[in-house]
Amino acid sequence: MSANDDIAARLEEFADLLEAQDVDYKPRAYRRAAENVRAHPGDVARLAHGGEDALDEIEGVGDAIASKIVEYVETGEIAELEDLREELPVEMGELTRVEGVGPKTVGTLYEALGITTLEELEAAAAAGEIQEVSGFGAKTEQNILENVEFAREATERELLGEARPRGEGVVDYLAGRPEVERIDLAGSLRRWKETIGDVDVLVATEEGEAVVDAFTDWPGADAVIEAGDQKASVRSGEVRVDLRVVDPSEFGSALQYFTGSKDHNVKIRNVAIDRDLKMNEYGVFDVSDVEDPDADQRAGERIAGETEEGMYEALDMPWMPPELRENWGEIEAARDGDLPDLIDEGDVRGDLHVHTNWSDGDYTVAEMVEGAASFGHDYLAITDHATGPGMVGGVGVPDDELREQIEEVRAVAEEADIPVFTGVEANISTDGEISVDDDVLTELDVVVASPHAGLDGDGTDRLVAAVEHPEVDIIGHPTGRYINQRSGLDVDVERLAEAAADNDTALEINANPARLDLGGGAVKTAVEAGATIAINTDAHQPASYDLVRYGVHTARRGWAEETDVLNTRDVEGLREFLE
Ligand code: DGT
Ligand code: CA
Ligand code: CA
Ligand code: ZN
């Protein structure tokens, strides 16, 4: 956390605690000040050493707030904030993470029921105490109960996009060491699950202690949680990283075991048992002549374990990509020879959902196009936000300006190394209306339509209506979820996908790791129903093009093949779909 973030966090806490006590106006002033402190290009703490007047240059920081910043910088505390904390000793951050629970609700529930933690909130809701509080009803109580679970997971699991670079970082760091014979990620990170409980790293070596020592010295580690001969754990940011060290002869079996998922492993172990085999982290063993196969983990004749391929082969199955190992039917498919031929990272040829500084992006059309070309894409569609439901603060581009943008995009395309498609990201209203005039839509090459408002309840009808609109090509981030923050629309994916297949409308996997929308399970349903998938990054800057890999691996979790995905097509194939 930078010093500015640190100060901003205090001001935000101030705002929450004041709001919880029903104070008017002030909370908003504190929030506004916090936002400006956070965004301030210079070091606000340094500025504060010059006294209150020096803080004048930060918008929204008046005398009262300035004096609190100075107090904090000089003493490490704000007396008034300490008082507020004492008056309202609640886990504010944890409680307000529950959808529908804001600081005011926290204040009311503390007054009425003494609720200070997530646990207490859940217990009170389960006991029916909340609906007795004035201003709350049975429905609110039910919502709280449902959302608590979500909030709890959010405090425990990290985004794939947060954990993956750390896991890859530690693998790169260890892979260069002479003692390390083999190394791989395992667990949910190897399966590219959208959230990660902890990062698992597996190493084959004869010299475990040296590897453990190197691991605890990894510069990415902020703290060592534990360290033994064969395993160790460190904390990197908010992420826990577990290292396990095994003998090279057992690397394949350990990798298979620690990759999981647990459900996959349980199922496949039963397949082994049916064949008089035993499968565990040490290998596959023929136990047909063994009296008590469970007496010793390594009992029986070992027939596999050095490689992961060998583990599956011992059960007459092909090796299967980690993304499939969720017990979603992959073991049956493997036995029947029906495993999908999954899409690969290199198969995606272009991005069909990106933003520029015409809406909320940071870069020009030309810069986004150049970035796509140097990333290696064969084509790009520019799809800025339209005005309409969910687009607040003048972000969206009005219809007449979209017409002007078409001219600019065509001019850039003339000079560009790759074909560039005109487009828009239109908004889908709660009634399924598209927020851009049909006359403009017909002029555009690529129409993405996305839900941005009213993101609760069932969204199937409105999404199906958008799918059926003749000018819509792609439904963007269909549920509108933000992982760990809001669950988004409930969607009957099968019905949506059937409509999408009938209308030649693609369903997006938004590759932004905060969204991954559709997620793996929904993709599987959509692909089975015959829908076409589009994998887009929603990039607001060229540096985001490489997020596409999160989309590709999510597609793989959904059993998608290259031919299921729209933007694996060459430019002619794409044009055909768009027409
Ligand atoms: P996570 O960390 O919660 O995102 O999920 P995983 O899948 O990485 O789970 P983790 O880290 O607890 O364990 C890594 C793998 O080890 C897991 O995917 C399967 C295997 N494993 C761990 N505990 C058990 C178990 O009790 N039974 C079985 N069959 N496998 C286990
Ligand atoms: Ca894990
Ligand atoms: Ca683990
Ligand atoms: Zn959007």
XYZ file of C-alpha atoms and ligand atoms in Angstrom:
613
model
C 0.000 0.000 0.000
C 1.406 3.349 -0.950
C 1.395 6.163 1.581
C -1.424 7.866 -0.317
C -3.517 4.685 -0.279
C -2.876 4.403 3.434
C -4.169 7.918 4.127
C -7.095 7.415 1.770
C -8.053 4.218 3.604
C -8.272 6.152 6.916
C -10.499 8.777 5.311
C -12.734 6.078 3.856
C -13.009 4.400 7.216
C -13.960 7.788 8.650
C -16.666 8.086 6.005
C -18.035 4.606 6.749
C -18.148 5.138 10.500
C -19.837 8.530 10.150
C -22.346 7.128 7.707
C -23.060 4.256 10.078
C -23.981 6.864 12.684
C -26.352 8.554 10.267
C -24.267 11.703 9.912
C -25.288 13.744 6.856
C -22.998 15.195 4.142
C -19.707 14.593 5.930
C -19.269 10.989 4.726
C -19.451 12.137 1.138
C -16.843 14.845 1.753
C -14.492 12.290 3.312
C -14.968 9.877 0.410
C -14.299 12.589 -2.136
C -11.154 13.648 -0.273
C -10.036 10.000 -0.083
C -10.458 9.587 -3.808
C -8.387 12.688 -4.546
C -5.683 11.711 -2.069
C -5.455 8.297 -3.684
C -5.182 9.812 -7.156
C -2.717 12.535 -6.146
C 0.454 12.215 -8.217
C 2.755 13.360 -5.392
C 3.370 11.941 -1.932
C 0.601 13.365 0.274
C 2.400 12.459 3.510
C 5.384 14.517 2.458
C 3.063 17.366 1.545
C 1.409 17.129 4.971
C 4.729 17.716 6.692
C 4.467 21.239 5.305
C 1.316 21.792 7.413
C -2.389 22.041 6.666
C -2.057 24.830 4.119
C 0.224 22.738 1.957
C -2.693 20.323 1.453
C -4.777 23.094 -0.159
C -3.706 21.924 -3.581
C -5.642 18.667 -3.214
C -9.208 19.161 -4.311
C -11.850 18.337 -1.718
C -9.421 18.541 1.206
C -10.712 21.386 3.377
C -9.336 22.566 6.727
C -11.030 19.896 8.828
C -9.809 16.991 6.735
C -6.376 18.564 6.248
C -5.834 18.769 9.981
C -6.698 15.056 10.308
C -4.217 14.135 7.599
C -1.505 16.151 9.320
C -2.378 14.543 12.646
C -2.156 11.091 11.094
C 1.155 11.749 9.370
C 2.689 13.226 12.520
C 1.321 10.850 15.178
C 0.267 7.727 13.245
C -3.268 8.118 14.642
C -6.338 10.288 14.333
C -7.903 10.770 17.765
C -11.411 11.303 16.417
C -11.165 8.144 14.313
C -10.041 6.162 17.349
C -13.115 7.461 19.208
C -15.389 6.443 16.364
C -13.830 2.986 16.302
C -14.518 2.616 19.989
C -18.122 3.722 19.632
C -18.669 1.291 16.778
C -16.300 -1.660 17.215
C -17.310 -3.531 14.054
C -15.446 -5.311 11.268
C -16.630 -2.711 8.780
C -14.685 -3.947 5.750
C -15.753 -7.548 6.241
C -19.430 -6.689 6.868
C -19.844 -4.232 3.997
C -18.467 -6.849 1.628
C -21.871 -8.513 1.924
C -23.909 -7.357 -1.065
C -26.712 -5.106 0.141
C -25.041 -4.314 3.480
C -23.670 -0.756 3.643
C -22.255 1.241 6.553
C -25.758 2.410 7.561
C -27.008 -1.149 7.868
C -23.910 -2.051 9.875
C -24.626 0.841 12.257
C -28.287 -0.089 12.667
C -27.554 -3.770 13.254
C -24.876 -2.936 15.796
C -27.282 -0.690 17.714
C -30.114 -3.204 17.595
C -28.333 -6.558 17.888
C -24.696 -5.828 18.708
C -23.477 -7.426 15.457
C -19.762 -6.832 14.893
C -18.548 -9.673 12.636
C -19.590 -11.703 9.607
C -20.195 -14.727 11.856
C -22.545 -12.755 14.084
C -24.357 -11.366 11.066
C -24.912 -14.837 9.676
C -26.046 -16.236 13.032
C -28.528 -13.388 13.521
C -29.934 -13.828 10.014
C -30.225 -17.595 10.465
C -32.020 -17.096 13.796
C -34.544 -14.726 12.225
C -33.454 -11.819 14.411
C -32.790 -9.376 11.601
C -36.330 -9.283 10.259
C -37.438 -8.140 13.711
C -35.341 -4.968 13.445
C -37.334 -1.976 12.246
C -36.684 -1.221 8.584
C -35.740 -4.830 7.770
C -37.995 -7.551 6.405
C -37.890 -11.284 5.840
C -36.685 -10.773 2.270
C -33.755 -8.575 3.318
C -32.831 -11.131 5.925
C -32.928 -13.930 3.359
C -30.728 -11.886 0.988
C -28.206 -11.244 3.733
C -28.066 -14.933 4.537
C -27.435 -15.818 0.906
C -24.820 -13.125 0.389
C -22.823 -13.852 3.544
C -21.505 -17.074 2.057
C -20.316 -15.198 -1.016
C -18.626 -12.531 1.115
C -16.872 -15.162 3.199
C -15.397 -16.843 0.145
C -14.339 -13.446 -1.129
C -12.236 -12.918 1.968
C -10.578 -16.295 1.566
C -9.871 -16.751 -2.140
C -7.682 -14.736 -4.496
C -8.357 -14.006 -8.138
C -6.597 -16.263 -10.638
C -5.108 -13.139 -12.208
C -3.558 -12.203 -8.871
C -2.220 -15.668 -8.005
C -1.046 -16.831 -11.425
C 1.794 -14.299 -11.909
C 3.067 -15.081 -8.398
C 2.992 -18.825 -9.068
C 4.765 -18.390 -12.384
C 7.264 -16.099 -10.691
C 8.283 -18.676 -8.122
C 8.475 -21.424 -10.756
C 10.767 -19.280 -12.932
C 12.903 -18.465 -9.931
C 13.347 -22.111 -8.835
C 13.537 -23.682 -12.294
C 17.018 -22.272 -12.871
C 18.535 -23.999 -9.864
C 20.752 -27.048 -10.487
C 19.071 -29.177 -7.756
C 15.660 -28.824 -9.380
C 15.064 -31.711 -11.787
C 11.420 -31.009 -12.541
C 9.023 -28.342 -11.403
C 5.394 -27.525 -12.070
C 2.448 -25.704 -10.594
C -0.237 -27.976 -9.161
C -3.631 -27.471 -7.498
C -6.327 -25.085 -8.635
C -3.751 -22.796 -10.228
C -2.702 -25.510 -12.676
C -6.386 -26.092 -13.398
C -6.809 -22.318 -13.992
C -9.715 -22.108 -11.599
C -11.096 -18.561 -11.396
C -10.259 -18.185 -7.720
C -7.375 -19.700 -5.826
C -7.228 -20.796 -2.191
C -3.472 -21.230 -2.251
C -0.730 -21.734 -4.819
C 0.790 -25.223 -4.990
C 4.276 -25.770 -6.396
C 5.790 -29.214 -6.860
C 9.511 -29.906 -7.290
C 11.371 -33.133 -8.111
C 14.806 -33.162 -6.519
C 17.296 -35.306 -4.615
C 18.196 -32.305 -2.475
C 15.030 -31.163 -0.778
C 16.598 -28.970 1.862
C 18.493 -26.868 -0.645
C 15.300 -26.318 -2.606
C 13.328 -25.404 0.514
C 16.071 -22.922 1.465
C 15.988 -21.327 -1.954
C 12.198 -21.176 -1.851
C 12.072 -19.335 1.483
C 14.611 -16.873 0.036
C 12.388 -16.158 -2.986
C 12.272 -12.368 -3.328
C 8.512 -12.571 -3.956
C 7.944 -13.988 -0.465
C 6.831 -11.443 2.115
C 6.932 -13.884 5.031
C 7.766 -17.529 5.746
C 4.795 -19.386 7.238
C 6.550 -22.715 7.791
C 9.585 -24.577 6.496
C 10.509 -28.269 6.826
C 12.674 -30.735 4.829
C 10.071 -31.686 2.250
C 7.662 -28.781 2.290
C 7.381 -25.117 3.072
C 4.860 -22.291 2.823
C 5.347 -18.595 2.308
C 3.039 -15.633 1.962
C 3.348 -13.482 -1.135
C 1.057 -10.475 -0.945
C -2.293 -11.937 0.084
C -1.445 -15.306 -1.446
C -0.173 -18.389 0.359
C 2.311 -20.454 -1.649
C 2.903 -24.112 -0.719
C 6.006 -25.914 -1.937
C 6.263 -29.697 -1.910
C 9.440 -31.557 -2.702
C 9.356 -35.159 -3.968
C 11.736 -37.789 -5.248
C 12.047 -37.602 -9.047
C 10.707 -41.163 -9.388
C 7.444 -40.029 -7.799
C 7.009 -36.698 -9.579
C 4.280 -37.889 -11.962
C 2.123 -39.413 -9.268
C 2.580 -36.422 -6.962
C 1.745 -34.017 -9.771
C -1.390 -35.969 -10.621
C -2.432 -36.106 -6.972
C -1.725 -32.479 -6.072
C -3.266 -31.106 -9.238
C -6.648 -32.404 -8.143
C -9.364 -31.601 -8.171
C -10.264 -33.634 -5.167
C -13.466 -34.777 -6.912
C -11.484 -35.868 -9.950
C -9.073 -37.796 -7.764
C -11.797 -39.539 -5.795
C -13.473 -40.651 -9.007
C -10.307 -41.861 -10.674
C -9.181 -43.748 -7.574
C -12.423 -45.695 -7.741
C -11.698 -46.559 -11.361
C -8.360 -47.950 -10.150
C -9.951 -49.955 -7.352
C -12.354 -51.569 -9.845
C -9.285 -52.897 -11.642
C -7.499 -54.217 -8.559
C -5.166 -51.250 -8.709
C -4.302 -48.657 -6.093
C -3.669 -45.058 -7.076
C -2.153 -42.436 -4.788
C 0.493 -39.703 -4.667
C 3.244 -42.364 -4.837
C 2.097 -44.177 -7.971
C -0.274 -46.757 -9.384
C 0.173 -50.165 -7.768
C -1.086 -53.585 -8.770
C -2.511 -54.906 -5.510
C -4.161 -58.074 -6.815
C -1.727 -60.222 -4.801
C -1.647 -58.019 -1.721
C -3.642 -59.011 1.301
C -4.088 -55.552 2.831
C -3.474 -52.905 0.127
C -4.001 -50.059 2.595
C -1.446 -51.253 5.126
C 1.347 -49.465 3.287
C 0.922 -46.588 0.834
C 3.529 -48.119 -1.463
C 2.297 -51.728 -1.123
C 1.909 -53.792 -4.285
C 3.725 -53.852 -7.604
C 4.331 -50.315 -8.841
C 3.280 -49.927 -12.461
C 3.339 -46.122 -12.848
C 4.333 -42.893 -11.112
C 7.333 -41.377 -12.801
C 5.215 -39.409 -15.260
C 1.673 -38.124 -15.161
C 0.989 -39.663 -18.590
C 1.975 -43.026 -17.154
C -0.512 -42.620 -14.304
C -3.435 -42.250 -16.693
C -2.082 -44.846 -19.086
C -2.042 -47.397 -16.253
C -5.819 -46.948 -16.148
C -6.130 -47.178 -19.950
C -6.835 -43.487 -20.260
C -5.147 -40.723 -22.200
C -3.493 -37.915 -20.245
C -5.948 -35.108 -19.784
C -5.399 -31.363 -19.507
C -5.612 -30.077 -15.910
C -8.447 -27.680 -16.825
C -10.707 -30.706 -17.397
C -10.094 -32.330 -14.021
C -13.213 -31.239 -12.199
C -15.226 -34.464 -12.411
C -17.520 -32.808 -14.914
C -17.547 -35.964 -17.058
C -13.900 -36.054 -18.159
C -13.194 -39.519 -16.768
C -16.153 -41.038 -18.620
C -15.133 -39.142 -21.778
C -11.553 -40.349 -21.463
C -12.672 -43.962 -21.150
C -14.876 -43.559 -24.237
C -12.158 -41.784 -26.228
C -14.320 -38.646 -26.341
C -12.081 -36.043 -24.730
C -12.333 -32.663 -26.466
C -9.420 -31.289 -28.481
C -9.153 -28.094 -26.455
C -8.478 -24.645 -27.856
C -4.891 -23.428 -27.281
C -3.535 -20.005 -26.346
C -2.115 -19.507 -29.841
C -5.458 -20.122 -31.560
C -7.010 -16.727 -30.814
C -6.401 -14.383 -33.723
C -7.958 -11.118 -32.672
C -9.791 -9.179 -29.995
C -13.416 -8.143 -30.555
C -14.051 -6.023 -27.461
C -11.685 -3.145 -26.639
C -12.044 0.459 -25.499
C -10.290 3.690 -26.421
C -10.240 7.242 -25.096
C -13.508 7.834 -26.957
C -15.092 6.249 -23.875
C -13.278 5.154 -20.712
C -10.068 3.818 -22.258
C -6.736 5.553 -21.837
C -5.390 5.223 -25.380
C -6.286 6.420 -28.875
C -7.770 4.206 -31.570
C -4.392 4.231 -33.339
C -2.535 3.202 -30.175
C -4.941 0.349 -29.446
C -4.620 -0.876 -33.039
C -0.852 -0.699 -32.986
C -0.821 -2.569 -29.673
C -2.994 -5.351 -31.089
C -0.773 -5.703 -34.145
C 2.408 -5.895 -32.084
C 0.760 -8.374 -29.716
C 0.383 -10.561 -32.792
C -3.317 -10.268 -33.485
C -4.567 -10.594 -37.058
C -7.467 -8.180 -36.538
C -9.162 -5.956 -33.976
C -12.593 -4.472 -33.327
C -12.956 -1.109 -31.571
C -16.006 -1.297 -29.294
C -16.338 1.755 -27.076
C -19.166 2.171 -24.590
C -22.415 3.585 -25.911
C -24.572 5.792 -23.723
C -27.497 4.177 -21.958
C -28.401 2.176 -18.839
C -25.428 1.702 -16.567
C -23.144 4.219 -18.268
C -22.816 7.008 -15.748
C -20.628 10.082 -15.763
C -20.538 10.781 -19.491
C -18.499 7.655 -20.222
C -20.600 6.414 -23.118
C -20.320 7.711 -26.680
C -23.604 9.191 -28.032
C -24.919 7.921 -31.365
C -23.863 10.971 -33.422
C -20.316 10.703 -32.071
C -20.266 6.985 -32.861
C -20.788 8.004 -36.485
C -17.758 10.288 -36.223
C -15.758 7.491 -34.637
C -16.511 5.219 -37.591
C -14.679 7.738 -39.787
C -11.689 7.804 -37.470
C -11.491 4.027 -37.194
C -11.603 3.700 -40.966
C -8.858 6.305 -41.319
C -6.676 4.441 -38.799
C -7.434 1.151 -40.572
C -6.087 2.586 -43.835
C -2.679 2.992 -42.222
C -2.762 -0.072 -39.961
C -0.927 -3.393 -40.341
C -4.070 -5.384 -39.542
C -7.763 -5.098 -40.483
C -9.719 -3.014 -37.988
C -13.454 -3.398 -37.481
C -15.737 -0.613 -36.329
C -17.957 -1.437 -33.412
C -19.648 -0.529 -30.165
C -20.378 -1.982 -26.755
C -24.062 -1.170 -26.413
C -25.978 -1.538 -23.159
C -28.788 -4.020 -22.603
C -31.607 -2.509 -20.535
C -33.510 -4.527 -17.952
C -36.165 -4.986 -20.674
C -33.670 -6.252 -23.216
C -33.567 -3.039 -25.249
C -30.298 -2.115 -27.004
C -29.133 1.397 -26.175
C -28.014 2.414 -29.685
C -30.216 3.361 -32.606
C -30.675 0.671 -35.284
C -29.467 3.101 -37.983
C -26.104 3.361 -36.237
C -25.921 -0.353 -35.421
C -26.306 -1.286 -39.092
C -23.331 0.890 -39.974
C -21.043 -0.880 -37.489
C -19.125 -4.098 -38.165
C -19.170 -5.563 -34.641
C -21.947 -4.960 -32.130
C -21.222 -6.166 -28.606
C -24.220 -5.807 -26.280
C -23.628 -6.093 -22.534
C -25.628 -5.760 -19.318
C -24.340 -2.864 -17.185
C -27.368 -1.967 -15.042
C -29.854 -3.829 -12.870
C -27.367 -6.639 -12.322
C -29.433 -8.719 -9.927
C -32.240 -11.190 -10.300
C -32.802 -13.297 -13.382
C -31.328 -11.871 -16.579
C -32.213 -14.639 -19.021
C -35.135 -12.853 -20.701
C -33.262 -9.638 -21.344
C -30.180 -11.474 -22.635
C -32.274 -13.637 -24.940
C -33.969 -10.488 -26.259
C -30.531 -9.007 -26.988
C -29.415 -12.244 -28.667
C -32.452 -12.050 -30.944
C -31.712 -8.475 -32.006
C -30.584 -8.804 -35.629
C -27.703 -6.342 -35.297
C -26.146 -7.819 -32.142
C -23.110 -10.044 -32.791
C -21.771 -10.758 -29.318
C -23.214 -10.675 -25.795
C -20.467 -9.122 -23.628
C -19.774 -10.393 -20.077
C -23.250 -11.989 -19.971
C -23.811 -12.126 -16.211
C -22.085 -8.851 -15.341
C -20.443 -10.466 -12.338
C -17.332 -9.180 -10.595
C -15.673 -12.138 -8.923
C -15.661 -11.770 -5.109
C -17.588 -8.488 -5.404
C -20.944 -9.055 -7.020
C -22.524 -12.239 -8.252
C -24.214 -10.645 -11.292
C -27.339 -11.844 -13.058
C -28.787 -15.304 -12.654
C -28.818 -16.785 -16.138
C -30.324 -19.956 -17.548
C -27.260 -20.550 -19.672
C -28.766 -23.433 -21.598
C -31.721 -21.341 -22.751
C -29.466 -18.393 -23.558
C -27.055 -20.596 -25.483
C -29.812 -22.246 -27.506
C -31.081 -18.804 -28.500
C -27.526 -17.704 -29.286
C -26.992 -20.738 -31.507
C -30.290 -20.127 -33.327
C -29.509 -16.461 -33.948
C -25.800 -16.700 -34.743
C -24.924 -14.495 -31.818
C -21.729 -15.268 -29.923
C -21.459 -15.393 -26.121
C -18.388 -13.745 -24.656
C -15.825 -15.053 -22.253
C -14.634 -11.747 -20.905
C -10.986 -12.538 -20.136
C -10.515 -9.867 -17.500
C -9.564 -11.912 -14.402
C -11.989 -9.878 -12.272
C -14.818 -11.054 -14.544
C -14.103 -14.358 -16.355
C -17.685 -14.091 -17.538
C -18.901 -16.562 -18.761
C -17.065 -18.858 -16.369
C -15.909 -22.404 -17.084
C -19.070 -24.239 -16.075
C -21.287 -21.886 -18.081
C -19.012 -22.224 -21.111
C -19.409 -25.986 -20.989
C -23.192 -25.647 -20.999
C -23.050 -23.080 -23.814
C -20.762 -25.176 -25.995
C -22.916 -28.264 -25.476
C -25.952 -26.255 -26.596
C -24.120 -25.324 -29.797
C -23.388 -21.667 -29.083
C -20.362 -19.875 -30.511
C -17.985 -18.376 -27.932
C -15.961 -15.162 -28.314
C -12.877 -14.666 -26.111
C -12.259 -10.939 -25.580
C -10.135 -8.948 -23.158
C -12.233 -5.775 -22.840
C -8.826 -4.050 -22.924
C -8.674 -0.386 -21.962
C -4.937 -0.280 -22.722
C -2.576 -2.258 -24.969
C -0.900 -3.877 -21.960
C -4.148 -5.769 -21.321
C -4.146 -7.768 -24.559
C -2.204 -10.561 -22.890
C -5.083 -11.156 -20.456
C -6.523 -13.211 -23.319
C -4.827 -16.295 -21.860
C -7.175 -16.217 -18.862
C -10.051 -16.321 -21.316
C -8.529 -19.190 -23.273
C -7.999 -21.310 -20.165
C -11.521 -20.546 -19.006
C -12.697 -21.773 -22.419
C -10.639 -24.917 -21.858
C -12.310 -25.421 -18.481
C -15.550 -25.310 -20.466
C -14.347 -27.998 -22.912
C -14.232 -25.526 -25.837
C -12.439 -26.516 -29.002
C -10.873 -24.129 -31.504
C -13.922 -24.387 -33.761
C -16.274 -23.327 -30.946
C -14.601 -19.931 -30.705
C -15.410 -17.081 -33.073
C -12.126 -15.221 -32.922
C -10.007 -18.228 -33.781
C -11.345 -17.744 -37.320
C -9.362 -15.947 -39.969
C -10.604 -12.573 -41.057
C -12.747 -13.985 -43.869
C -14.325 -16.493 -41.522
C -15.047 -13.728 -39.060
C -16.632 -11.503 -41.740
C -18.877 -14.385 -42.708
C -20.142 -14.700 -39.141
C -20.708 -10.961 -38.805
C -22.769 -10.682 -41.978
P -7.603 -24.294 -3.649
O -6.205 -24.217 -3.119
O -8.637 -24.247 -2.583
O -7.866 -23.281 -4.701
O -7.815 -25.717 -4.349
P -6.762 -26.860 -4.662
O -7.436 -27.794 -5.591
O -5.466 -26.300 -5.076
O -6.657 -27.606 -3.269
P -5.465 -27.733 -2.201
O -4.461 -26.659 -2.322
O -6.141 -27.923 -0.886
O -4.811 -29.133 -2.562
C -4.149 -29.348 -3.778
C -4.576 -30.634 -4.395
O -4.191 -31.730 -3.560
C -6.054 -30.821 -4.565
O -6.529 -30.244 -5.748
C -6.187 -32.312 -4.609
C -5.138 -32.778 -3.665
N -5.720 -33.012 -2.352
C -5.565 -32.270 -1.257
N -6.232 -32.812 -0.225
C -6.826 -33.921 -0.699
C -7.666 -34.908 -0.134
O -8.012 -34.883 1.037
N -8.084 -35.905 -0.954
C -7.723 -35.948 -2.263
N -8.156 -36.946 -3.038
N -6.946 -35.039 -2.821
C -6.512 -34.033 -2.046
Ca -4.206 -24.840 -3.875
Ca -2.283 -26.164 -0.958
Zn -18.841 -3.814 -20.373
